Amino acid sequence: MKSIVNQFAVPLFLACATSCITTNSDADSYRFEVNESASIPDGTGSIRSIPFEVALSGSPDLIVTGIELELDVLHPWIGDLLVTLRSPSGITSVLLDRNGQVPLGFPGPFGCGGDDISVTLTENAATAVDEVCSITSTPVLVGPLRPHQSLATHFGSEPDGIWFIDLQDVQSGDSGTFVSAALLLEIEEDCDGDGIPDGCICAGDLNDDSIIDGSDLAGLLSSWGRSGGSADLDGDGSVGGGDLTILLAGWGSCL
Amino acid sequence: MNKEPWHNRHGFFSFLIGFKREFKRGLNYFNGMKPCHSIALIVMTSLSMAVTAQDLVEVKNVSAPPSDILSGRLRLPEPSASPTTAWTALLPFDQALTRFRTGEGKSAVALIAEDPFAWSFELDLIDQSGTAPKSAFLEQSATLEQLTTGASARVIRVDPKLLDQDVMINVVPPSSSAKAWMLVSDGREDVRLSTYVGSMQRLRNNPVILHAAVENARIIDSQCTVRGPSGSSLSLSFLQLDERTASAMFTPDRVGDWTIHSLFSVRDDDGGIRQRSTQQVIRVIDRTLSFAPQDLEITQSEAGGALLLEVPVMIQPSGELDGIRRVALAAEVWGRDADGVSVPVCWVSRIHELSREGGSSALELSIDPRWLALASVEASSLEFRELRVHDTDGFVLIDHRSVARPELDGSILIPRDVPRATADMMASRSDSMVTGRSTPGLSSVGGHVLLLSHGYCTDQFPFRLSDFSGDYELYEDYSQNRTNDEFALGYEAFGRNFKSMGIVGHSQAGHAATHLYTFYWSALDWATGGTRIQGVGVPWLGTSLAGNAAVLGDIFGIGCGVLYDLTYDGSTAWLSFIPSWVRAETDFWTTSFEDGFFYDYCQIITDLLLTDPDDGTVERYAGQLDGGNNRGHKEGWCHTRLMRDPPQCKDASRNVILDAEAAR
C-alpha cells in the first residue's frame, strides 16, 4: 500500500538503475512535481530550495532504488548554476556544477553561456551534463543527461521526508527562474534493513554466485539438521525440508 | 608612456564579486603562471589585483560553405590583384626632377627632413612672363606621425587652377650631409605606377620577382632600391619588358621585413617627363614547414562524427631565438556527386602551433560530415584543393598544393537528411590549444561588456567615452606593433575576465576582432543581443601607408616599426581566411575628408600617397569588407587626430549607434 503526499504523484514504470532492480517487478515508481516558478537569487550564492514532500505511508521499510529528475530552468547563462539534490536523510548529490566552467578553452572560465535547461537527469543517459554546451542551441541542456554526480548515492536511503532541489546562482549579471521539476523515485521494500531491496535477495544462493545450483544444494545438505546459519532459509531455527523446498523453488539463475 | 591602467572598468559589478572571482581564478591559474616577461604584465603592476597567467587558447575548427569557395573569398588572391599603385613620387631630394608640368589633379611638393625649415625650399612658376604670382603657391607644415617619427614636412601646394604650367623646384640643403626626401605630386593622377611581388610565398634564399607597370606613360628609366632587415641596401635594375612593364628580381638572404622602393621616370602621352615611385614592404620568412609527399589521410573516430584530415608535414626545428610559431592551414574540400560532377563541399581551416623540435608530423583539419551530406558526395570521392599553410605573423604563404587526394582509413559514415547548414557546422571545438597571452587581472570581472579598442600604434584612446552609456571596457595597449594574431590573442586574454564581449574597434582593431572570432574560442563567441563586431576606419584591404612608412622609417626612423599585416599583400592574404559567416557579423564604417571645391585632404602628405577619397590612412575602397555590413561612408571625418577634419571616432552620432547596436 502506498500513498503519495506531494502535489500529485503518478506511478511509473521506470527503467531501473541496478542490475538487481532491472528484473525486479516489485519496484514501484512515483512522480512528484513542482510547477510553481521561483526566481533564483542572482550571483549571491543564496540557495533557492525547491521542496518535494514524500510520504509513502504503510510501510516503514521502503528504500529508494532509482531516481530521475526532470528540471526546467530559464537562465541566460547556465554556467552560473549550481544545482544539488538533497534527500531527507541529508545525502546530497550535485546535479549541475557551473556547467562548462573550464579555465582553458571552450566554453571559458565562466562556464557555459547557453540559455535554459529542460533536462531529465538520469543515470541511464549516454551523455553527461558536463559534456554539453552549445552557443546556438536553446535550451542548451535538453533531453536525458547524466548529472554531474551520480544519483546512485541516494539508492538505499529512505524516501519519506522532504527532498530538496537546491539552486544557486554563483555569478552575478544574469538571473534565472526555476520553472518546474519532477522527482521520480523508484521504491522497493527492504524488510531486513540491509539497504538491499528484498526482491534482490536470491534465497538459496548460499555461495553468492548468483546462481542456485548443486553447490548451494551441497551446502544446504552439509548443514542439514543444524540450527540457524545461512542455510536456514525459512528462518525456523534449523535447516530442514522447508529450506530445501525454498532452494529448489529458486533453482537456476538469480537474475 | 601612458600611466593609465591597461583597462578600466565601467560596469556595475561590485568589487566584492570581482574579488571572489579573481581569487578563485588566481587559484586555478597558479600552476600555469609564467615568469613576468610580457608587456602586458609590466603595465599591470599598476593594478590592484595583478593575478596573471599566460594561458592556452583553444583554436576553432573553422569551416565555410561551398558558396565561399565559389565566390573566391577564401582563395588566396593573385598578387597582381592587390598592387601598390602611385601617382606621385617619393624619393631622395637629389634624385627628383627639378621641374614638372601641372595636371588636373592635386599638385604639391613636400620636403621631408629632420628639420625641413633649415632648408631653402620654394617653387617657381615658369610662365610666359617668367614670374609667378604669389597666390600660385601655398606653403604649410605637416607632421608625419603615421609615417615616420624622425622627420616633418614642408608642403607647397600649387593652385589647382594653374593647369599645364611648368613649375620649378628649388631646394638647397643646409649642409652637404643633410638628407631629405621629396614627395612630388604633379597633378597627373592618370599617370600611374603599379608594382607587385609575383608570389605570396616570400622565403629566405628564394628569388623575389617584382613586377611593375605604368599607365598612360612609357618607361624611360627605372631603378629599385631594396633594403633588408639588417639595414643593408642593394640597387636593382628593372628589366624592361616593353614600353609600360618591367620586372626586377632579388634574393633576400635574411628573414624579416624588406622595403622596396621602385622609382620610375616616364614620358606621358603629351611628351612630358614625370616621376613615379612605389614604396612596399614584404615579409620574408623561413620555410618553417613543408607539405610532406605522403598521402593525406582521413579517419572518422566515431560513426557519424567529424572526419579528421591529417596533412603530413615536415617541420623545421625552431632556432634558439625563435618564439612561438603558429601557422594557419586551410583547404577547399571537393567531392563528386551522384552524376560524377565535381562539386565544392566546404572550406576548412585551423591554426596550429608548431613544435620546437620539428621533424615529421601531421597537421589536422576537421570536416563535419554533414557538409558531405549537403553536397551529396561520398567520402571516397573527396579531394582537397588549394591546400595552403601560412605563417600567422603576416599571413605569408609557407607552402601550397593545388590538389591533394586523401586515403580513407576505415569506413566513413555520413549522416543523411541534413536539411541545411547550421551555425555549429561553421566552427567546432578542436581541443587543440595554442599559447595565449597573459590574462590581465582586473579589479572587477564577469558580466557582458562592449570592448572598445584602439588600433595600431597609438598613444591615445580614439573613442569619446561620453558617447557610450552601456557597459564597456577599454582595451589599452598603447604604442604597440601587434600582428593581427597577437592583437586577437590580446583580446582573448582580456575576454577571459568576462562572460561575453562584443568589440567596437578602430582601424587594425577590426582585423584583430574578426581574426579572434574566426580562429579562437573566446568571450566574443558568447556576445549576444546585437552586432558582434563593429569596425570604424578599418583598412580591410590594407593601406599603402604601411609600405611608405617602412621606406621612410628606414631613413628617418619609425615609432612602432613596420606592420606587414596592414600592407595590401598582408591584408588580402589574411582576408582570404575570413569566412562569410564572420564577415556577416561585422559592421564597418568609412569616412573621408570633406570634399569641397579646392584642395581637400585629411592629411596633406598621406593624401598624396593614397587614392581619394581617404580618411588620411584608409582609402575608401580599401575600407570595404566584402561580405560585411557596410554602414555607410561619411565625409568630414578623418582617421585620427591632427588631421584636417575631426577624428572619426569622435563622431557622437556614430558612437551612440555603435553603443546601442553592440552585442555584449
Short mmCIF file of N, CA, C and O in Angstrom, two decimals, chain A residues 147-197:
data_model
loop_
_atom_site.label_atom_id
_atom_site.label_comp_id
_atom_site.label_asym_id
_atom_site.label_seq_id
_atom_site.Cartn_x
_atom_site.Cartn_y
_atom_site.Cartn_z
N PRO A 147 23.72 13.35 -14.54
CA PRO A 147 24.06 14.51 -13.71
C PRO A 147 25.56 14.58 -13.44
O PRO A 147 26.30 13.64 -13.71
N HIS A 148 25.96 15.71 -12.88
CA HIS A 148 27.38 15.91 -12.56
C HIS A 148 27.89 14.83 -11.60
O HIS A 148 28.98 14.29 -11.79
N GLN A 149 27.10 14.55 -10.57
CA GLN A 149 27.44 13.44 -9.67
C GLN A 149 26.34 12.40 -9.77
O GLN A 149 25.18 12.71 -10.04
N SER A 150 26.72 11.17 -9.48
CA SER A 150 25.77 10.07 -9.64
C SER A 150 24.60 10.19 -8.67
O SER A 150 24.76 10.50 -7.49
N LEU A 151 23.43 9.87 -9.16
CA LEU A 151 22.24 9.82 -8.31
C LEU A 151 22.22 8.55 -7.46
O LEU A 151 21.43 8.43 -6.53
N ALA A 152 23.08 7.61 -7.79
CA ALA A 152 23.08 6.34 -7.06
C ALA A 152 23.45 6.52 -5.60
O ALA A 152 23.21 5.62 -4.79
N THR A 153 24.02 7.67 -5.29
CA THR A 153 24.36 7.91 -3.89
C THR A 153 23.12 7.91 -2.99
O THR A 153 23.21 7.71 -1.79
N HIS A 154 21.95 8.12 -3.61
CA HIS A 154 20.71 8.12 -2.84
C HIS A 154 20.09 6.73 -2.76
O HIS A 154 19.12 6.55 -2.01
N PHE A 155 20.59 5.80 -3.50
CA PHE A 155 19.98 4.48 -3.50
C PHE A 155 20.16 3.84 -2.13
O PHE A 155 21.23 3.90 -1.51
N GLY A 156 19.13 3.22 -1.66
CA GLY A 156 19.17 2.58 -0.35
C GLY A 156 18.70 3.48 0.77
O GLY A 156 18.51 3.03 1.91
N SER A 157 18.51 4.75 0.48
CA SER A 157 18.04 5.65 1.55
C SER A 157 16.51 5.62 1.61
O SER A 157 15.84 5.19 0.67
N GLU A 158 16.00 6.08 2.74
CA GLU A 158 14.55 6.08 2.92
C GLU A 158 13.94 7.24 2.13
O GLU A 158 14.47 8.34 2.15
N PRO A 159 12.85 6.99 1.48
CA PRO A 159 12.27 8.05 0.64
C PRO A 159 11.47 9.08 1.42
O PRO A 159 11.36 10.23 0.99
N ASP A 160 10.92 8.70 2.52
CA ASP A 160 9.98 9.60 3.19
C ASP A 160 10.69 10.82 3.77
O ASP A 160 11.80 10.72 4.30
N GLY A 161 10.01 11.93 3.67
CA GLY A 161 10.55 13.18 4.18
C GLY A 161 10.56 14.22 3.08
O GLY A 161 9.91 14.06 2.04
N ILE A 162 11.29 15.26 3.29
CA ILE A 162 11.32 16.34 2.30
C ILE A 162 12.62 16.29 1.52
O ILE A 162 13.71 16.35 2.10
N TRP A 163 12.46 16.14 0.23
CA TRP A 163 13.60 16.23 -0.69
C TRP A 163 13.71 17.67 -1.18
O TRP A 163 12.69 18.36 -1.31
N PHE A 164 14.91 18.07 -1.49
CA PHE A 164 15.10 19.44 -1.97
C PHE A 164 15.95 19.44 -3.25
O PHE A 164 16.92 18.68 -3.35
N ILE A 165 15.54 20.29 -4.13
CA ILE A 165 16.48 20.71 -5.18
C ILE A 165 16.98 22.09 -4.76
O ILE A 165 16.19 23.03 -4.61
N ASP A 166 18.26 22.20 -4.55
CA ASP A 166 18.86 23.48 -4.15
C ASP A 166 19.49 24.13 -5.38
O ASP A 166 20.41 23.56 -5.99
N LEU A 167 19.01 25.30 -5.70
CA LEU A 167 19.54 26.03 -6.87
C LEU A 167 20.31 27.25 -6.39
O LEU A 167 19.79 28.05 -5.61
N GLN A 168 21.51 27.40 -6.88
CA GLN A 168 22.33 28.57 -6.55
C GLN A 168 22.84 29.19 -7.85
O GLN A 168 23.27 28.48 -8.77
N ASP A 169 22.82 30.50 -7.88
CA ASP A 169 23.43 31.26 -8.97
C ASP A 169 24.67 31.91 -8.38
O ASP A 169 24.57 32.77 -7.50
N VAL A 170 25.82 31.50 -8.84
CA VAL A 170 27.06 31.90 -8.17
C VAL A 170 27.81 33.02 -8.89
O VAL A 170 28.89 33.39 -8.47
N GLN A 171 27.24 33.54 -9.96
CA GLN A 171 27.92 34.62 -10.67
C GLN A 171 26.91 35.69 -11.04
O GLN A 171 25.90 35.39 -11.68
N SER A 172 27.17 36.89 -10.66
CA SER A 172 26.19 37.95 -10.88
C SER A 172 26.14 38.37 -12.35
O SER A 172 27.06 38.12 -13.12
N GLY A 173 25.05 39.01 -12.67
CA GLY A 173 24.92 39.57 -14.01
C GLY A 173 23.83 38.93 -14.84
O GLY A 173 23.30 39.55 -15.75
N ASP A 174 23.53 37.70 -14.57
CA ASP A 174 22.47 37.01 -15.30
C ASP A 174 21.58 36.31 -14.28
O ASP A 174 22.07 35.58 -13.43
N SER A 175 20.31 36.54 -14.39
CA SER A 175 19.39 35.94 -13.41
C SER A 175 18.46 34.96 -14.11
O SER A 175 18.15 35.11 -15.29
N GLY A 176 18.02 34.00 -13.33
CA GLY A 176 17.19 32.96 -13.90
C GLY A 176 16.01 32.61 -13.01
O GLY A 176 15.85 33.14 -11.91
N THR A 177 15.20 31.72 -13.54
CA THR A 177 13.97 31.33 -12.85
C THR A 177 13.81 29.82 -12.90
O THR A 177 13.95 29.21 -13.98
N PHE A 178 13.52 29.29 -11.74
CA PHE A 178 13.13 27.89 -11.70
C PHE A 178 11.70 27.81 -12.24
O PHE A 178 10.82 28.57 -11.82
N VAL A 179 11.47 26.90 -13.17
CA VAL A 179 10.15 26.78 -13.77
C VAL A 179 9.39 25.58 -13.21
O VAL A 179 8.28 25.71 -12.68
N SER A 180 9.97 24.43 -13.29
CA SER A 180 9.30 23.24 -12.79
C SER A 180 10.31 22.13 -12.62
O SER A 180 11.42 22.18 -13.18
N ALA A 181 9.89 21.15 -11.84
CA ALA A 181 10.73 19.96 -11.68
C ALA A 181 9.84 18.79 -11.33
O ALA A 181 8.72 18.95 -10.83
N ALA A 182 10.33 17.64 -11.63
CA ALA A 182 9.63 16.42 -11.24
C ALA A 182 10.66 15.44 -10.71
O ALA A 182 11.68 15.19 -11.38
N LEU A 183 10.39 14.96 -9.50
CA LEU A 183 11.26 13.97 -8.89
C LEU A 183 10.62 12.62 -9.09
O LEU A 183 9.47 12.39 -8.67
N LEU A 184 11.33 11.74 -9.70
CA LEU A 184 10.80 10.41 -9.97
C LEU A 184 11.59 9.41 -9.13
O LEU A 184 12.80 9.23 -9.32
N LEU A 185 10.87 8.80 -8.18
CA LEU A 185 11.52 7.86 -7.26
C LEU A 185 11.04 6.46 -7.56
O LEU A 185 9.85 6.21 -7.79
N GLU A 186 11.95 5.58 -7.51
CA GLU A 186 11.61 4.17 -7.62
C GLU A 186 11.84 3.54 -6.25
O GLU A 186 12.92 3.70 -5.65
N ILE A 187 10.83 2.89 -5.77
CA ILE A 187 10.80 2.46 -4.37
C ILE A 187 10.63 0.95 -4.30
O ILE A 187 9.87 0.36 -5.06
N GLU A 188 11.34 0.35 -3.34
CA GLU A 188 11.14 -1.08 -3.07
C GLU A 188 11.20 -1.31 -1.57
O GLU A 188 11.64 -0.45 -0.80
N GLU A 189 10.78 -2.49 -1.17
CA GLU A 189 10.80 -2.85 0.25
C GLU A 189 12.17 -3.39 0.63
O GLU A 189 12.85 -4.03 -0.16
N ASP A 190 12.51 -3.10 1.88
CA ASP A 190 13.76 -3.61 2.43
C ASP A 190 13.48 -4.00 3.88
O ASP A 190 13.80 -3.27 4.83
N CYS A 191 12.81 -5.15 4.05
CA CYS A 191 12.35 -5.54 5.38
C CYS A 191 13.49 -5.85 6.33
O CYS A 191 13.39 -5.64 7.53
N ASP A 192 14.60 -6.35 5.78
CA ASP A 192 15.71 -6.70 6.69
C ASP A 192 16.65 -5.54 6.94
O ASP A 192 17.63 -5.67 7.68
N GLY A 193 16.33 -4.42 6.34
CA GLY A 193 17.08 -3.21 6.65
C GLY A 193 18.54 -3.24 6.23
O GLY A 193 19.36 -2.48 6.75
N ASP A 194 18.88 -4.08 5.26
CA ASP A 194 20.28 -4.13 4.84
C ASP A 194 20.59 -3.19 3.69
O ASP A 194 21.71 -3.19 3.16
N GLY A 195 19.62 -2.39 3.33
CA GLY A 195 19.85 -1.44 2.25
C GLY A 195 19.71 -2.05 0.89
O GLY A 195 19.86 -1.36 -0.12
N ILE A 196 19.43 -3.33 0.83
CA ILE A 196 19.24 -4.02 -0.45
C ILE A 196 17.78 -4.40 -0.56
O ILE A 196 17.22 -4.98 0.38
N PRO A 197 17.14 -4.08 -1.64
CA PRO A 197 15.73 -4.45 -1.77
C PRO A 197 15.55 -5.95 -1.57
O PRO A 197 16.36 -6.76 -2.04
#
